[in-house]
């Protein structure tokens, strides 16, 4: 990442597999950001005045164009991240699901809702959901299309305009999506991309009406403090250390494949990646053997096709953290039973899918976010121990439980301190758009994606009460004899009439 503003000409974007330069993007200055926000403010007047149905129509057209151009968009994603075909398609498919859901449901979610006033019949009330204005989105490099546009879609449908600052490591995915938005008929100033380094993101916080940040917990704290100076609404989706619990009655084959798929998607560079696995003692040995067998069958590389199971990591910083966590674990007694090494023959940032056993909570790999292709597996002797260890973290984002007893699995899920849990599947809530998800504790703040909450966070509610003045008389006090009588009657009636 750029550490200074000395080179104001541009930022070089490189392919992590080949090291070749993909292109150069502007390192936008504070003045550039301010100008973009001012254009967005002007554009918001007309965009916000349009009907929700009209906004849904043009967003749906945008989604159709993204789907039609999926191969080109996937190529861009892969070039700047190093991920495989499946990982790139997941981004396109995930965004398409978001567009389909919100384009269908936004009119009903945003429709003014009737509410009960203090004096029914002679008064009526409604709650309106109004756009905030200009929403700033600071998105990360690991899912450069999905994590920039999954926030933009509901923000736009709610009547806001958006200014997006993508990661300087992976800016071209967001730029490609914005270009398709313009082709779909979305005005250019309604959705804008400002490329640049961290200083560009800092400037964005100073001018927008709301900020959405997805990234590390450490940076999220800085964003929150800066936004607090302006008393500005924020949405933070931060780090995770997601646990998977495998109960003694689980289907071992399904649980093992779930651990592998949930840990190695995007080479483990995912906030909701499975980063630690707790397995009850009766099936521990079988589970470990099955995971090792599955990992031995994985194909990693830069090739095309769904038969490539894992691609490259995206930058050196994350790869070095993976190596540090492995080294720390081994020094404290962990054993590597698969992987553990770089693969320079495939590219500079390829790392083998790795499995660790004999791990415990003295090790960084079980406590700190790794963000890489490691499965640390720990034996537990009962479910209470598993729950206690799973909750022994400063994070609270996601997780999974595997068991044949579905009711028990759901009941145990509620004992975990996370924003979501999937039973017998990993990362299932995040792709179920009607369900909201977001982190607790140090994993997020106000960052609920999906469902009703995922769009209402981009609005300010306004309650409007209308009094018909039926039976009212001018007076000098709020409580006259007639009003007092009505209040007493209403209190009595509420005991027998549930609709009051």
Tab-separated table of C-alpha atoms in Angstrom:
chain	number	residue	atom	x	y	z
A	1	UNK	CA	0.000	0.000	0.000
A	2	UNK	CA	1.145	3.528	-0.682
A	3	UNK	CA	2.608	5.217	2.372
A	4	UNK	CA	2.979	8.769	1.067
A	5	UNK	CA	1.463	11.259	-1.329
A	6	UNK	CA	4.726	12.051	-3.081
A	7	UNK	CA	3.700	10.461	-6.347
A	8	UNK	CA	0.582	12.459	-7.177
A	9	UNK	CA	0.608	11.170	-10.774
A	10	UNK	CA	-0.795	7.757	-10.020
A	11	UNK	CA	-0.637	4.385	-8.315
A	12	UNK	CA	0.641	1.317	-10.125
A	13	UNK	CA	-1.672	-1.703	-9.930
A	14	UNK	CA	0.026	-5.075	-10.392
A	15	UNK	CA	-1.058	-8.619	-11.067
A	16	UNK	CA	-0.104	-10.590	-7.910
A	17	UNK	CA	0.656	-13.736	-9.913
A	18	UNK	CA	2.882	-12.300	-12.638
A	19	UNK	CA	4.008	-9.080	-11.000
A	20	UNK	CA	3.175	-7.274	-14.234
A	21	UNK	CA	1.612	-3.836	-14.137
A	22	UNK	CA	-2.092	-3.864	-14.986
A	23	UNK	CA	-2.318	-0.097	-15.146
A	24	UNK	CA	-1.973	3.143	-13.245
A	25	UNK	CA	-4.842	4.870	-11.438
A	26	UNK	CA	-4.958	8.429	-10.085
A	27	UNK	CA	-3.931	9.062	-6.498
A	28	UNK	CA	-6.886	11.344	-5.821
A	29	UNK	CA	-6.205	14.372	-3.650
A	30	UNK	CA	-8.405	15.916	-0.966
A	31	UNK	CA	-9.533	18.467	-3.552
A	32	UNK	CA	-10.482	15.668	-5.952
A	33	UNK	CA	-12.546	13.984	-3.242
A	34	UNK	CA	-14.271	17.207	-2.237
A	35	UNK	CA	-15.188	17.913	-5.863
A	36	UNK	CA	-16.585	14.397	-6.308
A	37	UNK	CA	-18.731	14.728	-3.178
A	38	UNK	CA	-20.029	18.119	-4.311
A	39	UNK	CA	-21.039	16.608	-7.645
A	40	UNK	CA	-22.740	13.777	-5.777
A	41	UNK	CA	-24.624	16.267	-3.601
A	42	UNK	CA	-25.987	18.023	-6.669
A	43	UNK	CA	-26.916	14.728	-8.339
A	44	UNK	CA	-28.667	13.452	-5.215
A	45	UNK	CA	-31.441	16.026	-5.517
A	46	UNK	CA	-32.797	14.478	-8.723
A	47	UNK	CA	-31.865	10.880	-7.856
A	48	UNK	CA	-33.538	11.101	-4.463
A	49	UNK	CA	-36.629	12.725	-5.961
A	50	UNK	CA	-37.142	9.818	-8.384
A	51	UNK	CA	-39.534	7.091	-7.295
A	52	UNK	CA	-38.141	3.979	-5.658
A	53	UNK	CA	-39.617	1.983	-8.555
A	54	UNK	CA	-37.665	4.054	-11.080
A	55	UNK	CA	-34.438	3.567	-9.167
A	56	UNK	CA	-35.147	-0.171	-8.992
A	57	UNK	CA	-35.694	-0.299	-12.760
A	58	UNK	CA	-32.319	1.218	-13.619
A	59	UNK	CA	-30.471	-0.777	-10.931
A	60	UNK	CA	-32.007	-3.948	-12.363
A	61	UNK	CA	-30.710	-2.976	-15.802
A	62	UNK	CA	-27.283	-2.520	-14.245
A	63	UNK	CA	-27.480	-6.005	-12.775
A	64	UNK	CA	-28.387	-7.465	-16.160
A	65	UNK	CA	-25.358	-5.788	-17.734
A	66	UNK	CA	-23.075	-7.128	-15.014
A	67	UNK	CA	-24.423	-10.608	-15.630
A	68	UNK	CA	-24.036	-10.319	-19.391
A	69	UNK	CA	-20.445	-9.107	-18.953
A	70	UNK	CA	-19.539	-11.571	-16.216
A	71	UNK	CA	-16.586	-13.113	-18.066
A	72	UNK	CA	-14.945	-9.731	-18.620
A	73	UNK	CA	-15.601	-8.656	-15.028
A	74	UNK	CA	-14.312	-11.974	-13.677
A	75	UNK	CA	-11.133	-11.552	-15.713
A	76	UNK	CA	-10.557	-8.144	-14.133
A	77	UNK	CA	-11.175	-9.527	-10.636
A	78	UNK	CA	-8.756	-12.391	-11.207
A	79	UNK	CA	-6.050	-10.183	-12.707
A	80	UNK	CA	-5.906	-7.869	-9.707
A	81	UNK	CA	-6.526	-10.398	-6.897
A	82	UNK	CA	-5.023	-13.676	-8.122
A	83	UNK	CA	-8.127	-15.648	-7.137
A	84	UNK	CA	-9.495	-18.581	-9.107
A	85	UNK	CA	-12.491	-18.745	-11.452
A	86	UNK	CA	-14.864	-19.935	-8.741
A	87	UNK	CA	-13.888	-17.091	-6.437
A	88	UNK	CA	-14.432	-14.488	-9.150
A	89	UNK	CA	-17.800	-15.983	-10.075
A	90	UNK	CA	-18.865	-15.910	-6.420
A	91	UNK	CA	-18.423	-12.135	-6.490
A	92	UNK	CA	-20.532	-11.703	-9.624
A	93	UNK	CA	-23.203	-14.114	-8.427
A	94	UNK	CA	-23.323	-12.573	-4.956
A	95	UNK	CA	-23.789	-9.080	-6.346
A	96	UNK	CA	-26.448	-10.323	-8.770
A	97	UNK	CA	-28.370	-11.826	-5.835
A	98	UNK	CA	-28.192	-8.517	-3.959
A	99	UNK	CA	-29.505	-6.590	-6.937
A	100	UNK	CA	-32.336	-9.062	-7.549
A	101	UNK	CA	-33.405	-9.018	-3.895
A	102	UNK	CA	-33.345	-5.272	-3.332
A	103	UNK	CA	-34.782	-4.353	-6.724
A	104	UNK	CA	-37.757	-6.544	-5.810
A	105	UNK	CA	-38.153	-5.622	-2.133
A	106	UNK	CA	-36.953	-2.029	-1.820
A	107	UNK	CA	-40.334	-0.438	-2.704
A	108	UNK	CA	-42.084	-2.273	0.124
A	109	UNK	CA	-39.266	-1.797	2.646
A	110	UNK	CA	-39.062	1.949	1.952
A	111	UNK	CA	-42.817	2.524	1.729
A	112	UNK	CA	-44.115	4.887	4.454
A	113	UNK	CA	-45.567	2.782	7.279
A	114	UNK	CA	-48.680	3.575	9.325
A	115	UNK	CA	-48.070	3.944	13.054
A	116	UNK	CA	-50.400	4.368	16.023
A	117	UNK	CA	-50.703	7.957	17.339
A	118	UNK	CA	-51.710	8.830	20.875
A	119	UNK	CA	-55.300	9.633	19.821
A	120	UNK	CA	-56.469	7.014	17.299
A	121	UNK	CA	-59.230	7.947	14.829
A	122	UNK	CA	-58.765	11.713	15.185
A	123	UNK	CA	-55.029	11.393	14.445
A	124	UNK	CA	-52.906	9.246	12.144
A	125	UNK	CA	-49.181	8.754	11.804
A	126	UNK	CA	-46.623	7.501	9.305
A	127	UNK	CA	-42.888	6.790	9.401
A	128	UNK	CA	-40.925	7.812	6.319
A	129	UNK	CA	-37.444	6.591	5.365
A	130	UNK	CA	-35.439	9.411	3.808
A	131	UNK	CA	-32.003	9.186	2.141
A	132	UNK	CA	-29.010	10.450	4.084
A	133	UNK	CA	-27.423	12.227	1.123
A	134	UNK	CA	-23.974	11.156	-0.071
A	135	UNK	CA	-22.688	7.799	1.183
A	136	UNK	CA	-18.949	7.207	1.133
A	137	UNK	CA	-17.796	3.604	0.716
A	138	UNK	CA	-14.246	2.493	1.527
A	139	UNK	CA	-13.892	-1.070	0.273
A	140	UNK	CA	-11.110	-3.682	0.630
A	141	UNK	CA	-9.046	-5.648	-1.849
A	142	UNK	CA	-10.151	-9.216	-1.076
A	143	UNK	CA	-13.594	-8.975	-2.751
A	144	UNK	CA	-13.134	-5.839	-4.859
A	145	UNK	CA	-16.406	-6.102	-6.790
A	146	UNK	CA	-18.765	-7.527	-4.169
A	147	UNK	CA	-17.689	-5.510	-1.143
A	148	UNK	CA	-17.778	-2.184	-2.954
A	149	UNK	CA	-21.108	-2.692	-4.684
A	150	UNK	CA	-23.045	-4.688	-2.041
A	151	UNK	CA	-23.142	-1.493	0.013
A	152	UNK	CA	-23.681	0.742	-2.999
A	153	UNK	CA	-26.818	-1.081	-4.219
A	154	UNK	CA	-29.047	-0.533	-1.150
A	155	UNK	CA	-27.609	2.945	-0.620
A	156	UNK	CA	-28.571	3.941	-4.168
A	157	UNK	CA	-32.019	2.370	-3.978
A	158	UNK	CA	-32.666	4.306	-0.765
A	159	UNK	CA	-32.126	7.513	-2.749
A	160	UNK	CA	-28.525	8.318	-1.838
A	161	UNK	CA	-25.653	8.949	-4.171
A	162	UNK	CA	-22.365	7.144	-3.519
A	163	UNK	CA	-18.661	7.889	-3.769
A	164	UNK	CA	-16.531	4.747	-3.569
A	165	UNK	CA	-12.859	4.595	-2.623
A	166	UNK	CA	-11.725	1.067	-3.544
A	167	UNK	CA	-8.470	-0.416	-2.324
A	168	UNK	CA	-5.514	0.920	-4.282
A	169	UNK	CA	-4.437	-2.718	-4.679
A	170	UNK	CA	-7.596	-3.681	-6.608
A	171	UNK	CA	-9.363	-0.609	-8.066
A	172	UNK	CA	-10.285	-1.909	-11.518
A	173	UNK	CA	-13.177	-4.145	-10.462
A	174	UNK	CA	-15.071	-1.183	-9.001
A	175	UNK	CA	-14.198	0.964	-12.022
A	176	UNK	CA	-15.576	-1.716	-14.368
A	177	UNK	CA	-18.800	-1.992	-12.358
A	178	UNK	CA	-19.279	1.780	-12.369
A	179	UNK	CA	-18.771	1.898	-16.144
A	180	UNK	CA	-21.553	-0.680	-16.566
A	181	UNK	CA	-23.742	1.397	-14.235
A	182	UNK	CA	-23.393	4.375	-16.558
A	183	UNK	CA	-24.266	2.182	-19.536
A	184	UNK	CA	-27.392	1.076	-17.676
A	185	UNK	CA	-28.544	4.677	-17.344
A	186	UNK	CA	-27.332	5.636	-13.875
A	187	UNK	CA	-26.040	9.227	-14.051
A	188	UNK	CA	-22.275	9.476	-13.703
A	189	UNK	CA	-22.395	11.690	-10.621
A	190	UNK	CA	-24.780	9.325	-8.821
A	191	UNK	CA	-22.055	6.695	-8.471
A	192	UNK	CA	-18.436	7.809	-8.575
A	193	UNK	CA	-15.102	6.086	-7.978
A	194	UNK	CA	-12.190	7.979	-6.427
A	195	UNK	CA	-8.996	5.947	-6.560
A	196	UNK	CA	-6.141	6.554	-4.188
A	197	UNK	CA	-4.321	5.530	-1.042
A	198	UNK	CA	-5.263	5.840	2.620
A	199	UNK	CA	-5.206	9.635	2.541
A	200	UNK	CA	-7.920	9.572	-0.125
A	201	UNK	CA	-10.095	7.485	2.179
A	202	UNK	CA	-9.456	9.854	5.088
A	203	UNK	CA	-10.552	12.801	2.962
A	204	UNK	CA	-13.754	10.993	1.980
A	205	UNK	CA	-14.787	10.737	5.641
A	206	UNK	CA	-14.522	14.520	5.951
A	207	UNK	CA	-17.096	15.302	3.263
A	208	UNK	CA	-19.765	12.592	2.954
A	209	UNK	CA	-22.970	12.215	5.002
A	210	UNK	CA	-22.330	8.574	5.960
A	211	UNK	CA	-19.317	6.290	5.703
A	212	UNK	CA	-19.294	2.539	5.055
A	213	UNK	CA	-15.972	0.889	5.777
A	214	UNK	CA	-14.976	-2.728	5.264
A	215	UNK	CA	-11.529	-3.753	6.416
A	216	UNK	CA	-9.377	-4.459	9.443
A	217	UNK	CA	-10.486	-3.794	12.999
A	218	UNK	CA	-7.458	-1.562	13.589
A	219	UNK	CA	-8.324	0.713	10.670
A	220	UNK	CA	-12.009	0.543	11.562
A	221	UNK	CA	-11.248	2.104	14.946
A	222	UNK	CA	-9.547	5.038	13.205
A	223	UNK	CA	-12.502	5.463	10.846
A	224	UNK	CA	-14.927	5.448	13.783
A	225	UNK	CA	-12.948	8.096	15.659
A	226	UNK	CA	-12.716	10.344	12.628
A	227	UNK	CA	-16.430	9.951	11.859
A	228	UNK	CA	-17.290	10.671	15.504
A	229	UNK	CA	-15.855	14.168	15.166
A	230	UNK	CA	-18.661	14.881	12.699
A	231	UNK	CA	-21.329	12.852	14.549
A	232	UNK	CA	-21.769	11.020	11.268
A	233	UNK	CA	-23.500	7.640	10.862
A	234	UNK	CA	-21.094	4.818	10.138
A	235	UNK	CA	-21.270	1.210	9.040
A	236	UNK	CA	-18.209	-0.875	9.904
A	237	UNK	CA	-17.628	-4.469	8.762
A	238	UNK	CA	-14.339	-5.512	10.304
A	239	UNK	CA	-12.188	-8.533	11.074
A	240	UNK	CA	-13.149	-11.998	12.186
A	241	UNK	CA	-11.810	-15.171	13.738
A	242	UNK	CA	-14.698	-17.412	12.825
A	243	UNK	CA	-15.034	-20.749	14.555
A	244	UNK	CA	-16.472	-24.029	13.317
A	245	UNK	CA	-17.723	-26.562	15.858
A	246	UNK	CA	-18.026	-30.212	14.835
A	247	UNK	CA	-20.183	-32.259	17.207
A	248	UNK	CA	-19.732	-35.991	17.753
A	249	UNK	CA	-22.890	-36.834	15.777
A	250	UNK	CA	-21.872	-34.838	12.688
A	251	UNK	CA	-21.462	-36.329	9.230
A	252	UNK	CA	-17.663	-36.399	9.162
A	253	UNK	CA	-17.349	-36.250	5.378
A	254	UNK	CA	-19.683	-33.252	5.105
A	255	UNK	CA	-18.045	-31.470	8.038
A	256	UNK	CA	-14.552	-31.997	6.633
A	257	UNK	CA	-15.506	-30.719	3.180
A	258	UNK	CA	-17.247	-27.770	4.842
A	259	UNK	CA	-14.081	-26.920	6.744
A	260	UNK	CA	-11.953	-27.111	3.598
A	261	UNK	CA	-14.327	-25.041	1.471
A	262	UNK	CA	-14.958	-22.559	4.271
A	263	UNK	CA	-11.282	-22.049	5.077
A	264	UNK	CA	-9.659	-21.939	1.655
A	265	UNK	CA	-12.087	-19.840	-0.386
A	266	UNK	CA	-10.024	-16.958	-1.779
A	267	UNK	CA	-6.974	-18.557	-0.120
A	268	UNK	CA	-8.540	-17.813	3.267
A	269	UNK	CA	-8.605	-14.062	2.569
A	270	UNK	CA	-12.180	-13.570	3.666
A	271	UNK	CA	-13.556	-11.920	6.801
A	272	UNK	CA	-16.027	-14.797	7.293
A	273	UNK	CA	-13.459	-17.498	6.579
A	274	UNK	CA	-13.353	-20.452	8.978
A	275	UNK	CA	-10.166	-19.742	10.941
A	276	UNK	CA	-10.378	-22.340	13.744
A	277	UNK	CA	-12.120	-25.687	14.106
A	278	UNK	CA	-13.166	-27.390	17.344
A	279	UNK	CA	-13.988	-31.110	17.057
A	280	UNK	CA	-15.459	-33.347	19.748
A	281	UNK	CA	-13.088	-36.120	20.807
A	282	UNK	CA	-15.054	-39.187	19.543
A	283	UNK	CA	-14.705	-38.172	15.882
A	284	UNK	CA	-11.559	-36.023	16.074
A	285	UNK	CA	-9.177	-38.542	14.498
A	286	UNK	CA	-11.558	-39.382	11.648
A	287	UNK	CA	-12.217	-35.709	10.978
A	288	UNK	CA	-8.508	-34.831	10.870
A	289	UNK	CA	-7.790	-37.750	8.538
A	290	UNK	CA	-10.595	-36.711	6.187
A	291	UNK	CA	-9.479	-33.076	6.083
A	292	UNK	CA	-5.923	-34.172	5.304
A	293	UNK	CA	-7.203	-36.424	2.533
A	294	UNK	CA	-9.281	-33.642	0.974
A	295	UNK	CA	-6.449	-31.117	1.134
A	296	UNK	CA	-4.147	-33.586	-0.634
A	297	UNK	CA	-6.618	-33.611	-3.536
A	298	UNK	CA	-6.742	-29.828	-3.924
A	299	UNK	CA	-5.415	-28.205	-7.072
A	300	UNK	CA	-3.900	-24.764	-6.649
A	301	UNK	CA	-2.730	-22.583	-9.484
A	302	UNK	CA	-3.428	-19.723	-11.845
A	303	UNK	CA	-5.352	-21.720	-14.427
A	304	UNK	CA	-8.935	-21.332	-15.573
A	305	UNK	CA	-11.877	-23.533	-14.696
A	306	UNK	CA	-13.722	-24.692	-11.600
A	307	UNK	CA	-11.286	-27.585	-11.123
A	308	UNK	CA	-8.719	-25.097	-9.756
A	309	UNK	CA	-9.582	-25.171	-6.068
A	310	UNK	CA	-7.438	-22.287	-4.815
A	311	UNK	CA	-5.604	-19.393	-6.374
A	312	UNK	CA	-2.935	-16.999	-5.204
A	313	UNK	CA	-2.865	-14.753	-2.195
A	314	UNK	CA	-3.079	-11.083	-3.124
A	315	UNK	CA	-0.264	-9.335	-1.285
A	316	UNK	CA	2.930	-10.068	0.610
A	317	UNK	CA	1.715	-8.613	3.918
A	318	UNK	CA	-0.947	-11.299	4.359
A	319	UNK	CA	1.397	-14.072	3.259
A	320	UNK	CA	3.992	-13.045	5.849
A	321	UNK	CA	1.294	-13.080	8.563
A	322	UNK	CA	0.379	-16.638	7.562
A	323	UNK	CA	4.017	-17.693	7.897
A	324	UNK	CA	4.312	-15.895	11.248
A	325	UNK	CA	1.226	-17.663	12.636
A	326	UNK	CA	2.474	-21.059	11.481
A	327	UNK	CA	5.934	-20.452	12.961
A	328	UNK	CA	4.448	-19.314	16.285
A	329	UNK	CA	2.138	-22.346	16.432
A	330	UNK	CA	4.882	-24.863	15.653
A	331	UNK	CA	7.196	-23.321	18.248
A	332	UNK	CA	4.426	-23.783	20.825
A	333	UNK	CA	3.756	-27.429	19.960
A	334	UNK	CA	1.502	-27.479	16.882
A	335	UNK	CA	2.100	-29.986	14.099
A	336	UNK	CA	1.778	-29.326	10.363
A	337	UNK	CA	0.082	-32.289	8.703
A	338	UNK	CA	-0.475	-30.655	5.296
A	339	UNK	CA	1.042	-27.709	3.445
A	340	UNK	CA	2.957	-25.017	5.271
A	341	UNK	CA	5.085	-23.736	2.403
A	342	UNK	CA	5.176	-21.133	-0.339
A	343	UNK	CA	4.850	-22.281	-3.928
A	344	UNK	CA	7.168	-19.982	-5.907
A	345	UNK	CA	6.927	-22.373	-8.844
A	346	UNK	CA	3.318	-21.198	-9.276
A	347	UNK	CA	3.860	-17.516	-8.501
A	348	UNK	CA	5.354	-15.242	-5.837
A	349	UNK	CA	2.283	-15.222	-3.557
A	350	UNK	CA	1.037	-18.802	-3.748
A	351	UNK	CA	0.910	-20.640	-0.432
A	352	UNK	CA	-0.094	-24.250	0.149
A	353	UNK	CA	-3.393	-24.985	1.889
A	354	UNK	CA	-2.211	-25.814	5.391
A	355	UNK	CA	-3.600	-27.934	8.250
A	356	UNK	CA	-2.399	-27.633	11.846
A	357	UNK	CA	-3.196	-29.960	14.758
A	358	UNK	CA	-2.252	-29.921	18.457
A	359	UNK	CA	-3.192	-26.248	18.587
A	360	UNK	CA	-4.379	-24.284	21.611
A	361	UNK	CA	-5.298	-20.737	22.598
A	362	UNK	CA	-1.751	-19.764	23.499
A	363	UNK	CA	-1.074	-19.590	19.742
A	364	UNK	CA	-1.645	-16.599	17.485
A	365	UNK	CA	-3.331	-18.824	14.911
A	366	UNK	CA	-6.180	-19.430	17.367
A	367	UNK	CA	-6.529	-15.864	18.646
A	368	UNK	CA	-5.527	-13.362	15.951
A	369	UNK	CA	-7.044	-12.990	12.493
A	370	UNK	CA	-4.833	-14.896	10.052
A	371	UNK	CA	-6.478	-14.103	6.696
A	372	UNK	CA	-4.796	-16.959	4.905
A	373	UNK	CA	-5.146	-20.652	3.916
A	374	UNK	CA	-4.791	-22.379	7.309
A	375	UNK	CA	-7.104	-24.797	9.116
A	376	UNK	CA	-6.092	-25.162	12.790
A	377	UNK	CA	-7.995	-28.089	14.341
A	378	UNK	CA	-8.392	-28.443	18.114
A	379	UNK	CA	-9.808	-31.432	20.003
A	380	UNK	CA	-12.510	-30.717	22.604
A	381	UNK	CA	-14.167	-33.103	25.010
A	382	UNK	CA	-17.694	-31.690	25.109
A	383	UNK	CA	-19.867	-29.057	23.516
A	384	UNK	CA	-19.603	-26.672	26.463
A	385	UNK	CA	-15.841	-26.557	26.022
A	386	UNK	CA	-16.303	-25.910	22.303
A	387	UNK	CA	-18.722	-23.032	22.940
A	388	UNK	CA	-16.436	-21.519	25.570
A	389	UNK	CA	-13.412	-21.626	23.267
A	390	UNK	CA	-15.353	-20.355	20.273
A	391	UNK	CA	-16.425	-17.341	22.353
A	392	UNK	CA	-12.892	-16.784	23.655
A	393	UNK	CA	-12.130	-14.016	21.155
A	394	UNK	CA	-12.454	-10.283	20.674
A	395	UNK	CA	-14.228	-10.941	17.375
A	396	UNK	CA	-17.852	-11.839	16.723
A	397	UNK	CA	-18.575	-12.089	13.028
A	398	UNK	CA	-19.668	-15.508	11.783
A	399	UNK	CA	-19.196	-19.231	12.289
A	400	UNK	CA	-20.631	-22.712	11.782
A	401	UNK	CA	-21.842	-25.780	13.671
A	402	UNK	CA	-22.032	-29.275	12.187
A	403	UNK	CA	-24.436	-31.797	13.716
A	404	UNK	CA	-27.184	-34.208	12.667
A	405	UNK	CA	-29.437	-32.869	15.441
A	406	UNK	CA	-30.794	-29.764	13.706
A	407	UNK	CA	-32.765	-28.431	16.666
A	408	UNK	CA	-29.745	-28.778	18.931
A	409	UNK	CA	-27.557	-27.109	16.333
A	410	UNK	CA	-29.870	-24.112	16.145
A	411	UNK	CA	-30.100	-23.917	19.928
A	412	UNK	CA	-26.308	-24.022	20.310
A	413	UNK	CA	-25.918	-21.391	17.594
A	414	UNK	CA	-27.672	-18.854	19.803
A	415	UNK	CA	-25.002	-19.373	22.479
A	416	UNK	CA	-22.254	-18.104	20.174
A	417	UNK	CA	-21.439	-14.374	20.304
A	418	UNK	CA	-21.538	-13.710	16.578
A	419	UNK	CA	-23.641	-11.859	14.052
A	420	UNK	CA	-24.567	-15.090	12.289
A	421	UNK	CA	-24.085	-18.841	12.437
A	422	UNK	CA	-24.739	-21.469	9.764
A	423	UNK	CA	-25.669	-25.002	10.793
A	424	UNK	CA	-24.233	-27.747	8.524
A	425	UNK	CA	-22.914	-25.171	6.070
A	426	UNK	CA	-20.295	-22.416	6.116
A	427	UNK	CA	-20.852	-18.767	5.110
A	428	UNK	CA	-24.488	-19.530	4.222
A	429	UNK	CA	-26.039	-16.466	5.864
A	430	UNK	CA	-23.885	-14.015	3.906
A	431	UNK	CA	-25.275	-15.311	0.605
A	432	UNK	CA	-28.884	-15.409	1.859
A	433	UNK	CA	-29.790	-11.807	1.089
A	434	UNK	CA	-33.047	-11.797	3.046
A	435	UNK	CA	-31.038	-12.432	6.248
A	436	UNK	CA	-29.033	-9.585	7.716
A	437	UNK	CA	-25.471	-10.221	8.841
A	438	UNK	CA	-22.764	-8.164	10.453
A	439	UNK	CA	-20.234	-8.310	13.222
A	440	UNK	CA	-20.495	-7.953	16.980
A	441	UNK	CA	-17.787	-6.889	19.440
A	442	UNK	CA	-14.659	-5.950	17.425
A	443	UNK	CA	-16.032	-7.352	14.175
A	444	UNK	CA	-18.265	-4.450	13.296
A	445	UNK	CA	-20.578	-1.617	14.205
A	446	UNK	CA	-23.812	-0.750	12.429
A	447	UNK	CA	-22.705	-2.866	9.484
A	448	UNK	CA	-25.721	-5.080	8.913
A	449	UNK	CA	-25.780	-6.240	5.306
A	450	UNK	CA	-28.803	-7.946	3.774
A	451	UNK	CA	-32.501	-7.911	4.575
A	452	UNK	CA	-34.493	-4.921	5.745
A	453	UNK	CA	-31.670	-3.696	7.989
A	454	UNK	CA	-29.271	-3.691	5.036
A	455	UNK	CA	-31.133	-0.877	3.286
A	456	UNK	CA	-32.652	1.024	6.223
A	457	UNK	CA	-29.139	1.781	7.561
A	458	UNK	CA	-28.837	4.163	4.596
A	459	UNK	CA	-31.907	6.139	5.640
A	460	UNK	CA	-33.035	8.532	8.340
A	461	UNK	CA	-36.474	7.799	9.721
A	462	UNK	CA	-38.972	10.647	10.004
A	463	UNK	CA	-42.249	10.262	11.866
A	464	UNK	CA	-45.147	12.446	10.757
A	465	UNK	CA	-48.322	12.772	12.868
A	466	UNK	CA	-51.429	14.392	11.385
A	467	UNK	CA	-54.220	15.644	13.657
A	468	UNK	CA	-57.654	16.079	12.033
A	469	UNK	CA	-58.673	18.440	14.866
A	470	UNK	CA	-62.005	16.621	15.148
A	471	UNK	CA	-63.504	17.601	18.497
A	472	UNK	CA	-60.578	19.871	19.298
A	473	UNK	CA	-60.931	23.383	20.684
A	474	UNK	CA	-58.404	26.183	21.106
A	475	UNK	CA	-56.877	26.200	24.556
A	476	UNK	CA	-54.057	27.482	26.696
A	477	UNK	CA	-52.941	24.135	28.126
A	478	UNK	CA	-51.968	20.751	26.707
A	479	UNK	CA	-54.400	18.951	29.022
A	480	UNK	CA	-57.908	20.366	29.108
A	481	UNK	CA	-60.906	18.511	30.611
A	482	UNK	CA	-61.907	16.986	27.242
A	483	UNK	CA	-58.368	15.752	26.503
A	484	UNK	CA	-58.106	14.307	30.000
A	485	UNK	CA	-61.355	12.411	29.501
A	486	UNK	CA	-60.139	10.961	26.182
A	487	UNK	CA	-56.842	9.852	27.714
A	488	UNK	CA	-58.631	8.031	30.509
A	489	UNK	CA	-61.012	6.355	28.049
A	490	UNK	CA	-58.120	5.239	25.828
A	491	UNK	CA	-56.256	3.778	28.810
A	492	UNK	CA	-59.341	1.765	29.748
A	493	UNK	CA	-60.064	0.681	26.156
A	494	UNK	CA	-56.495	-0.643	25.643
A	495	UNK	CA	-57.186	-3.373	28.157
A	496	UNK	CA	-59.975	-4.784	25.953
A	497	UNK	CA	-59.155	-3.603	22.412
A	498	UNK	CA	-55.730	-4.965	21.350
A	499	UNK	CA	-55.536	-2.788	18.220
A	500	UNK	CA	-55.301	0.409	20.314
